[in-house]
Coordinates of C-alpha atoms in Angstrom, one line a residue:
X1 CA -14.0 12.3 44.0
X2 CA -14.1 9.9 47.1
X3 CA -17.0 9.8 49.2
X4 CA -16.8 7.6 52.5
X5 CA -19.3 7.0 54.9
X6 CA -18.7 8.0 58.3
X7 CA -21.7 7.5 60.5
X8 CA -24.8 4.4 59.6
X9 CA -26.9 2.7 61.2
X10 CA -24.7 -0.6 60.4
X11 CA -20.8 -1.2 60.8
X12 CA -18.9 -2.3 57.5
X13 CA -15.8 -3.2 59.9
X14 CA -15.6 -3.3 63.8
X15 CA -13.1 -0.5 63.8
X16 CA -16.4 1.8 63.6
X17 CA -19.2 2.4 65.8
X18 CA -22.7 2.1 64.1
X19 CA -25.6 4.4 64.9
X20 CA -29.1 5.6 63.7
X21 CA -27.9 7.9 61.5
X22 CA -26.2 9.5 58.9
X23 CA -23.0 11.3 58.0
X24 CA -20.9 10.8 54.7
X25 CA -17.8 12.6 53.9
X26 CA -16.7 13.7 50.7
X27 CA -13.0 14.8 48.8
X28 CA -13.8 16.7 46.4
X29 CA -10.1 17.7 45.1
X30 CA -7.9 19.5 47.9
X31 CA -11.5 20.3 49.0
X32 CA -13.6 18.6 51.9
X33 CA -17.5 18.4 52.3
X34 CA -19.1 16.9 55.5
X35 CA -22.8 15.7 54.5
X36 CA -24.7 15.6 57.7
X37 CA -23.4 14.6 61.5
X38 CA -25.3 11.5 62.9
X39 CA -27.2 11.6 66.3
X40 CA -23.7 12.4 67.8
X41 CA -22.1 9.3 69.5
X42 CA -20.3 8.2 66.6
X43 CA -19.0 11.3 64.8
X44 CA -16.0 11.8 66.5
X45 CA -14.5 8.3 66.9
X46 CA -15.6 6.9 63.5
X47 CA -13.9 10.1 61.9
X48 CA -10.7 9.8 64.0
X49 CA -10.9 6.0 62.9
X50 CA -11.3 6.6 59.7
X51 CA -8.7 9.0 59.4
X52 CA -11.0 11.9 58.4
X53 CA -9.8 15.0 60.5
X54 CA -12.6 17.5 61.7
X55 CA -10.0 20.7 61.5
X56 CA -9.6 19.7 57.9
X57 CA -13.4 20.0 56.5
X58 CA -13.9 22.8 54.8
X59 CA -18.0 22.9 54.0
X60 CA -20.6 21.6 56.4
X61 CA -23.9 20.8 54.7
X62 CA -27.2 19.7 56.2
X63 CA -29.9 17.5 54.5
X64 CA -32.5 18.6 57.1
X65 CA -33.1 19.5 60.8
X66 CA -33.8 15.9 62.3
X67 CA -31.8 14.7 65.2
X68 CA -30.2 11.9 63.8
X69 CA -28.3 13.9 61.2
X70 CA -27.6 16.8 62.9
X71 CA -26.9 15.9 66.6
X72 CA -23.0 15.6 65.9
X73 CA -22.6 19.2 65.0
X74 CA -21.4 21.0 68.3
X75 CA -18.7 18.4 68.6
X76 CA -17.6 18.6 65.3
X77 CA -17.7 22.3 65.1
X78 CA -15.7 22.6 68.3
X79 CA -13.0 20.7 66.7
X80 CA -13.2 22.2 63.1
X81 CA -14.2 25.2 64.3
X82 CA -16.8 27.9 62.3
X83 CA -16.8 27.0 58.6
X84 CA -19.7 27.6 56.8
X85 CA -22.8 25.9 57.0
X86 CA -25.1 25.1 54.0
X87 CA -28.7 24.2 54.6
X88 CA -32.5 24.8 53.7
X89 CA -34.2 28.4 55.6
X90 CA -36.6 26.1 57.0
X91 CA -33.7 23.9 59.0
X92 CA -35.1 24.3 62.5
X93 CA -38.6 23.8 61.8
X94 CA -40.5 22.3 64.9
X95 CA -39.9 18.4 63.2
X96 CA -42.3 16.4 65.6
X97 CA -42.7 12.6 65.7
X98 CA -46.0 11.4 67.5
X99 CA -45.6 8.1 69.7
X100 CA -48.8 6.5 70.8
X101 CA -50.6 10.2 69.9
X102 CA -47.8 11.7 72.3
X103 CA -45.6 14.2 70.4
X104 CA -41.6 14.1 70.7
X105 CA -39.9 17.0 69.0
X106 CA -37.1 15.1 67.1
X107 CA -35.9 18.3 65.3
X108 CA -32.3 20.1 66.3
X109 CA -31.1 23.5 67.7
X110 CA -28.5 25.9 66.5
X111 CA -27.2 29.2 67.2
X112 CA -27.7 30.4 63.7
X113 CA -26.3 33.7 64.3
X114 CA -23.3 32.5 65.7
X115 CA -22.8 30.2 62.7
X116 CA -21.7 31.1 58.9
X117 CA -25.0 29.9 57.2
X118 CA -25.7 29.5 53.8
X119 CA -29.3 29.3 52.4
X120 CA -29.7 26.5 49.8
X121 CA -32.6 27.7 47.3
X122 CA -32.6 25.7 44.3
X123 CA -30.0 24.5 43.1
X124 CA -26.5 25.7 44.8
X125 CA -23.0 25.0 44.6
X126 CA -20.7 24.2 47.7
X127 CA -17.3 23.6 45.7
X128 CA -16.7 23.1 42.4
X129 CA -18.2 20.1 42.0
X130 CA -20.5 19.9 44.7
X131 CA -24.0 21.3 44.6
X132 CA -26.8 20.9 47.0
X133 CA -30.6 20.8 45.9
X134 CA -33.9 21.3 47.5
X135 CA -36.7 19.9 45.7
X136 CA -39.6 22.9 46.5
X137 CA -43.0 20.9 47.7
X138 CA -44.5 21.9 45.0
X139 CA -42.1 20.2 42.6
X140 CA -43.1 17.2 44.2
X141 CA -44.8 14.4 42.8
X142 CA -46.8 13.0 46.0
X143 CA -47.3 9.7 44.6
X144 CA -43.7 9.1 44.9
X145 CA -43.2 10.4 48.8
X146 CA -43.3 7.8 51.6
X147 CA -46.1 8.2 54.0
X148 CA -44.9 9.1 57.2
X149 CA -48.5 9.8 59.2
X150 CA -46.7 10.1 62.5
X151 CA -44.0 12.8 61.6
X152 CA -45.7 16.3 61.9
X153 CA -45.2 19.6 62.8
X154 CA -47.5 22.2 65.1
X155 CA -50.9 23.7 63.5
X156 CA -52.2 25.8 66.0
X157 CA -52.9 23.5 69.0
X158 CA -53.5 20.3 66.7
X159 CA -50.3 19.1 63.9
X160 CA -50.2 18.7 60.6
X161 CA -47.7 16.7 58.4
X162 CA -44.8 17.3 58.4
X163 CA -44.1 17.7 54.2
X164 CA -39.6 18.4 55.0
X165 CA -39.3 21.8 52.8
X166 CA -35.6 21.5 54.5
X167 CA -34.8 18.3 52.8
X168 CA -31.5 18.5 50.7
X169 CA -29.3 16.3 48.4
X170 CA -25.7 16.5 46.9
X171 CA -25.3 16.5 43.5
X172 CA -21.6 15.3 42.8
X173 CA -19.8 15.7 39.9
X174 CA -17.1 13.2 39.8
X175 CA -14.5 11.3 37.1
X176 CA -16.8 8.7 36.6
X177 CA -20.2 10.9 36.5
X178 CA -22.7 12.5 38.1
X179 CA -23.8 10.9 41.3
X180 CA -26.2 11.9 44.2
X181 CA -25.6 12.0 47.3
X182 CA -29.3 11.6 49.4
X183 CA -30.0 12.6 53.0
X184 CA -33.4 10.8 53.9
X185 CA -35.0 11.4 50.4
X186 CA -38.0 13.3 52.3
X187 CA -38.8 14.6 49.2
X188 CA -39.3 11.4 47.6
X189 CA -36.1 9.9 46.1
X190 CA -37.7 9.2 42.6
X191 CA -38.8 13.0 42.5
X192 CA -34.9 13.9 43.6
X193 CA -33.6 12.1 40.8
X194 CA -36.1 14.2 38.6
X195 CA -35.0 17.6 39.6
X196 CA -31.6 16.3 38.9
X197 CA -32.2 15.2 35.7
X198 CA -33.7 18.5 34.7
X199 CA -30.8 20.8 36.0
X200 CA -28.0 18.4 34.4
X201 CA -29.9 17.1 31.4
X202 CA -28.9 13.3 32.5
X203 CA -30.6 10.5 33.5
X204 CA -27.4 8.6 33.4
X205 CA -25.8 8.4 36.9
X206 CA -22.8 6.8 38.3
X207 CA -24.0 6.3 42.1
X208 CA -27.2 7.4 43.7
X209 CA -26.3 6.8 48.0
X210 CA -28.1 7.3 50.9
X211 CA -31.5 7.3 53.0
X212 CA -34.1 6.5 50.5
X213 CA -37.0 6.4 53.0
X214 CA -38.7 3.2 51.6
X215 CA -38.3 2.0 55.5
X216 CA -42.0 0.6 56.7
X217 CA -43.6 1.4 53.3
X218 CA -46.5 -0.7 51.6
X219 CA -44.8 -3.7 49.5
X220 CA -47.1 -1.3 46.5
X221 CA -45.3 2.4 47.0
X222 CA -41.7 0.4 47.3
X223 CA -42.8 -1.5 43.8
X224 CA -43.7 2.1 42.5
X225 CA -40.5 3.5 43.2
X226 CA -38.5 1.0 42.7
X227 CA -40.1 0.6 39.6
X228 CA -40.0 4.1 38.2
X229 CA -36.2 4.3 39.8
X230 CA -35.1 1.7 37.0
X231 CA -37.0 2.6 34.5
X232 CA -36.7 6.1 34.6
X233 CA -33.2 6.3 35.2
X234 CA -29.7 4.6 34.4
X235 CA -27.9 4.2 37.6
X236 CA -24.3 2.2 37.4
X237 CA -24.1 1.9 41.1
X238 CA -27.0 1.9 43.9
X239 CA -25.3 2.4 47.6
X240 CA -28.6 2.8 49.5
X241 CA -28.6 3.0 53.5
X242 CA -29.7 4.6 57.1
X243 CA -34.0 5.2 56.0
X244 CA -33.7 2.2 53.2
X245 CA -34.6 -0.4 54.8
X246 CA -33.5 -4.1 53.6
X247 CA -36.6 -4.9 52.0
X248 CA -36.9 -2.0 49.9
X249 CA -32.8 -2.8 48.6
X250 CA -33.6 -6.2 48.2
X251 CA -36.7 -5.3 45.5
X252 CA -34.5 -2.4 44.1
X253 CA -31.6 -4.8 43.6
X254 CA -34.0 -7.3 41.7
X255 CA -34.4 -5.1 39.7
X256 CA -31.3 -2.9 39.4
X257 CA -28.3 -4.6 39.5
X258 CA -24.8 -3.6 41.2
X259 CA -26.4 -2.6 44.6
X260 CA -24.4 -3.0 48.1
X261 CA -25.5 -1.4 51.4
X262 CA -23.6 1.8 51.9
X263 CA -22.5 0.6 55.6
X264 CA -20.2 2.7 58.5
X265 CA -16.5 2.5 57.0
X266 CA -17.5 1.9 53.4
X267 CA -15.3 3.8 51.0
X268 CA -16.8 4.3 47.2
X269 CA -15.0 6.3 43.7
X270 CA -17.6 8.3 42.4

């Protein structure tokens, strides 16, 4: 199993373009699995760069309806044309960020009928050893979810927060283990790595990667969950990126061990 990442907010080499964002491929066999798109700027050139061809992806999955993972997806779908589509019901929610008490939807748009969607409940497989995994709110353990006052969704004429019942992960079987693949870890990465350990009976994992969401967090919640994340869990390989935020891998690699920043162009054996 290969896993590359194809879109970040930072550049690993300066053959890519990096963005605010997410996208991460993944070769599962003869078999290929697209994780997210970016805001949309860097899709197509870092794939063509990386020599990742859009015609030859055979599963599109979703982690959750913000813009900066799924504005990529009408010009990668023109070029790979309509394979099917795997994310949450709840997808195209109204996600709202409020700016200086302004609102900005910051949520995406898709012709769902014109597209061949599958609903993620659960847990569901994508290929053989591919699953992805919603983490239902009331699975959640709230103590372990990053505050995140100013993302919200419409209640009536006032908002509400925005809790992310669309966010998704990838649960990867690969040679070396099972590894998880994260989106922004809306769900609270710690309570992720739970619902994994309870389908899979592990708490042994090769690589966790992605958007953890510890970004602009209290120095106390990222202690918390860095904390329970290493004591919890044996992880061989952390590859944490996009929502991290340095400090948050800095005190998780105190504490961890072999931990890199999953940057643009980085390539990683799971």
């Amino acid at each position: 199993m290969k896993l590359t990442v194809v879109v970040e907010n930072f550049a690993e080499t300066p053959r890519v373009v990096a963005e605010y964002g997410l996208s991460i491929h993944l070769q599962d066999g003869d078999t290929q699995v697209l994780m997210d798109t970016g805001q949309g700027r860097a899709l197509m050139p870092n794939m063509d760069v990386l020599g990742i061809r859009p015609e030859t992806i055979d599963h599109l999955v979703l982690s959750h309806g913000h813009f900066d993972h799924t504005g990529g997806m009408e010009a990668f779908l023109l070029r790979s044309g309509n394979i099917p589509l795997w994310a949450h019901e709840d997808l195209e929610m109204p996600h709202t960020r409020l700016r200086n008490g302004e609102p900005c939807f910051i949520g995406c748009h898709i012709n769902s009928d014109a597209l061949e969607m599958n609903t993620v409940r659960g847990l569901t497989q994508v290929t053989e050893n591919i699953w992805a995994l919603e983490i239902p709110v009331e699975h959640r353990d709230m103590a372990f979810v990053s505050r995140t006052d100013h993302l919200v969704v419409p209640d009536g004429d006032s908002w509400k927060p925005d809790l992310f019942p669309d966010d998704l992960s990838l649960v990867v079987k690969g040679d070396r283990g099972i590894s998880v693949v994260l989106g922004c870890a809306h769900a609270g990465v710690v309570n992720i790595l739970e619902e994994v350990a309870r389908y899979f009976d592990t708490r042994r994992f090769h690589t966790v990667v992605g958007g953890m969401h510890l970004a602009g967090q209290t120095e106390e919640f990222v202690s918390q969950v860095t904390g329970a994340l290493t004591s919890r869990f044996a992880v061989e390989q952390w590859r944490p990126c996009h929502c991290t935020g340095f400090k948050a891998a800095c005190v998780l690699s105190g504490k961890a061990g072999d931990l890199s920043w999953a940057g643009a162009g980085t390539r990683h054996e799971l």
